[in-house]
Amino acid sequence: MNCSILSRTFIKSTKNIGVLFFVCLAIFLLVISCDDPLPPDPPPVSEPDVLTQLESLSGVKVTEITPQNGYIRQFEILFSQPIDHNSPERSQFKQKVYLSHIDVDAPVVFMPSGYSTNPITVSQLSEILRANQIYAEQRYMSTSNENPSDWQYLTMQQTSADFHNVVSQLKSIYKNVWLSYGASKNGIAALFHRRYYPDDVEAVFTKVTPFSLGAEDPRYEKFLNTVGDEFARNKIKAYQRALLKNRTKILPLIKNYMINSNLNYTVTEDVILEFETCEFEFSFWQTTDRNVSKIPDSTASAEELFSYLADFGYIPYYSVDYVKFFEPVYYQAYTELGWYRLVNDHLKDLLVTFENPSWSYFAPKGVPLIFKPEVIPDLIDWLQTDGDNIIYIYAEEDPWTAGALENVGGTNALKIIQPNANHLIDLNTLDQKELVFATLFDWLGISPTQEKKIISNEININKSVSNRGINNQPITIFTLINWSLK
């Protein structure tokens, strides 16, 4: 091979090597660039703190308080509500609501109250479901009683509109399943709320909730004439007569009780004696263990007769604060919700202060009490045609059971009457507990596995309220309300 050919071959090969070099370099740089880490994902957008979310609601004032009953956080919320929802531009009041918070993704037990509210009460259902609890007071009760002259706006339709506003706003934060719960008068509040705003909650659980068909419904009197046995009923009546026969000795004892209490009274001792005597029969069956052997015989001393009556704990009920507290309750009883008559036919010859004692005596003074007989029947009719997903629990020996919903119509509602129980019935004692909660969980979409776990826990509740009739501890009317909420 001559030199010129060799030279051309070398130059050509050199050029090929250069091309190859740059190709390899490009591939190398590409590989290196692929090994570089990708830029980090942006941090997840976290939900605003629940307090911030609450404060963003319309017309509210929020205060975080020390949580009770094992809740993670707790808030007192004041909702601005129109006194008349038909004219919302007019004056307003502040409705107090206590929110016990676990998690915004947890279920919600909504408790529309027929009374006031407090931060310490937790319902059994709230504990069973490990749920957030929203406990809303009724207008004109407690701090909401800012406009007592506007009694005409204390109606179940107006109170239901209050509760609807609370639910509507808080649902923007708590988006899991909602259940409402109420016992006794609170149950009526829950059912009226359901009737007027059926889409606010998925289900309703009520306990010992009566439907009274008159200002003084005679069905309660008929119940008292048949409850228990004849011996028990006669023992109660004999005790009532003994109280009034010993009037002159018992009145000073009541007076002394009033003087030594830390409460103020404007009613006199003779008013208390006659009301408490007439009321005794109803209260005995409502709240005690129904053991008449504890009732003093008619031959007992005045001191023994009075001591047993005082142990009931109802005398403070006649103090200024209690009378004021219950004015809205009696207004509702004698205008829409109905009540019971103080049976006194067997006491007529011994009554001095009142010919016919009636709880209307403690309703707001100077305010017309015009009963609207259509309100409760309208609720009953709706419940029997449209009241799906509702549980009604009653107690066999509770006088209020005389006002129980007679049938659930064509709905899927469940009604049970627990034997040998009274107004303070505990969900733990239900003979058909598994049926009750299986039904409820089915409505709420709770899985069978979770359902079995909850039921097997035997609804392990730490009770803070005692039943006087069971362990002889005093029970006040506020204690009764607090217990009935559970």
Tab-separated table of N, CA, C and O in Angstrom, residues 2 12 67 82 115-117 143 153 178 199 226 241 260 323 389 418 440:
chain	number	residue	atom	x	y	z
A	2	ASN	N	0.586	2.178	-0.895
A	2	ASN	CA	1.437	3.360	-0.946
A	2	ASN	C	1.053	4.342	0.159
A	2	ASN	O	-0.001	4.223	0.812
A	12	LYS	N	-9.649	9.139	7.504
A	12	LYS	CA	-11.055	8.708	7.515
A	12	LYS	C	-11.426	8.008	8.816
A	12	LYS	O	-12.459	8.263	9.437
A	67	PRO	N	-61.810	20.248	76.957
A	67	PRO	CA	-62.664	19.130	76.540
A	67	PRO	C	-63.043	18.213	77.695
A	67	PRO	O	-62.264	18.000	78.618
A	82	PRO	N	-82.639	34.281	64.128
A	82	PRO	CA	-83.773	35.222	64.151
A	82	PRO	C	-84.848	34.748	65.103
A	82	PRO	O	-85.142	33.551	65.169
A	115	TYR	N	-84.475	21.542	76.295
A	115	TYR	CA	-84.136	22.335	77.476
A	115	TYR	C	-82.914	23.203	77.135
A	115	TYR	O	-82.792	23.717	76.044
A	116	SER	N	-82.009	23.340	78.104
A	116	SER	CA	-80.763	24.075	77.878
A	116	SER	C	-79.693	23.064	77.465
A	116	SER	O	-79.990	21.914	77.144
A	117	THR	N	-78.443	23.492	77.476
A	117	THR	CA	-77.343	22.604	77.098
A	117	THR	C	-76.188	22.800	78.062
A	117	THR	O	-76.156	23.760	78.829
A	143	THR	N	-79.501	30.857	78.562
A	143	THR	CA	-79.029	32.143	78.069
A	143	THR	C	-79.794	32.618	76.847
A	143	THR	O	-79.683	33.771	76.450
A	153	TYR	N	-93.291	33.265	69.594
A	153	TYR	CA	-92.325	32.643	68.706
A	153	TYR	C	-91.680	31.395	69.300
A	153	TYR	O	-90.768	30.829	68.702
A	178	TRP	N	-74.823	11.667	59.770
A	178	TRP	CA	-75.408	12.404	60.891
A	178	TRP	C	-76.603	11.630	61.443
A	178	TRP	O	-77.456	11.142	60.696
A	199	ASP	N	-84.172	15.930	55.636
A	199	ASP	CA	-82.893	15.574	55.029
A	199	ASP	C	-81.691	16.002	55.867
A	199	ASP	O	-80.544	15.805	55.435
A	226	THR	N	-103.718	1.846	86.460
A	226	THR	CA	-103.493	0.421	86.164
A	226	THR	C	-102.054	-0.023	86.377
A	226	THR	O	-101.796	-1.231	86.437
A	241	ARG	N	-102.524	11.096	101.200
A	241	ARG	CA	-103.528	11.605	102.139
A	241	ARG	C	-102.897	11.896	103.504
A	241	ARG	O	-103.242	12.887	104.157
A	260	ASN	N	-83.090	26.824	105.050
A	260	ASN	CA	-81.744	26.263	105.161
A	260	ASN	C	-81.132	25.861	103.826
A	260	ASN	O	-79.985	25.395	103.782
A	323	VAL	N	-88.137	27.740	88.793
A	323	VAL	CA	-89.410	28.188	88.217
A	323	VAL	C	-89.145	28.984	86.946
A	323	VAL	O	-89.821	28.790	85.922
A	389	ASN	N	-86.412	5.370	59.252
A	389	ASN	CA	-85.130	5.431	59.964
A	389	ASN	C	-85.265	6.110	61.329
A	389	ASN	O	-84.455	6.955	61.697
A	418	GLN	N	-89.567	-1.615	76.729
A	418	GLN	CA	-88.745	-2.412	77.621
A	418	GLN	C	-89.511	-2.756	78.888
A	418	GLN	O	-89.974	-1.858	79.608
A	440	LEU	N	-80.134	0.185	63.587
A	440	LEU	CA	-79.541	1.513	63.469
A	440	LEU	C	-78.305	1.491	62.578
A	440	LEU	O	-78.142	2.337	61.691
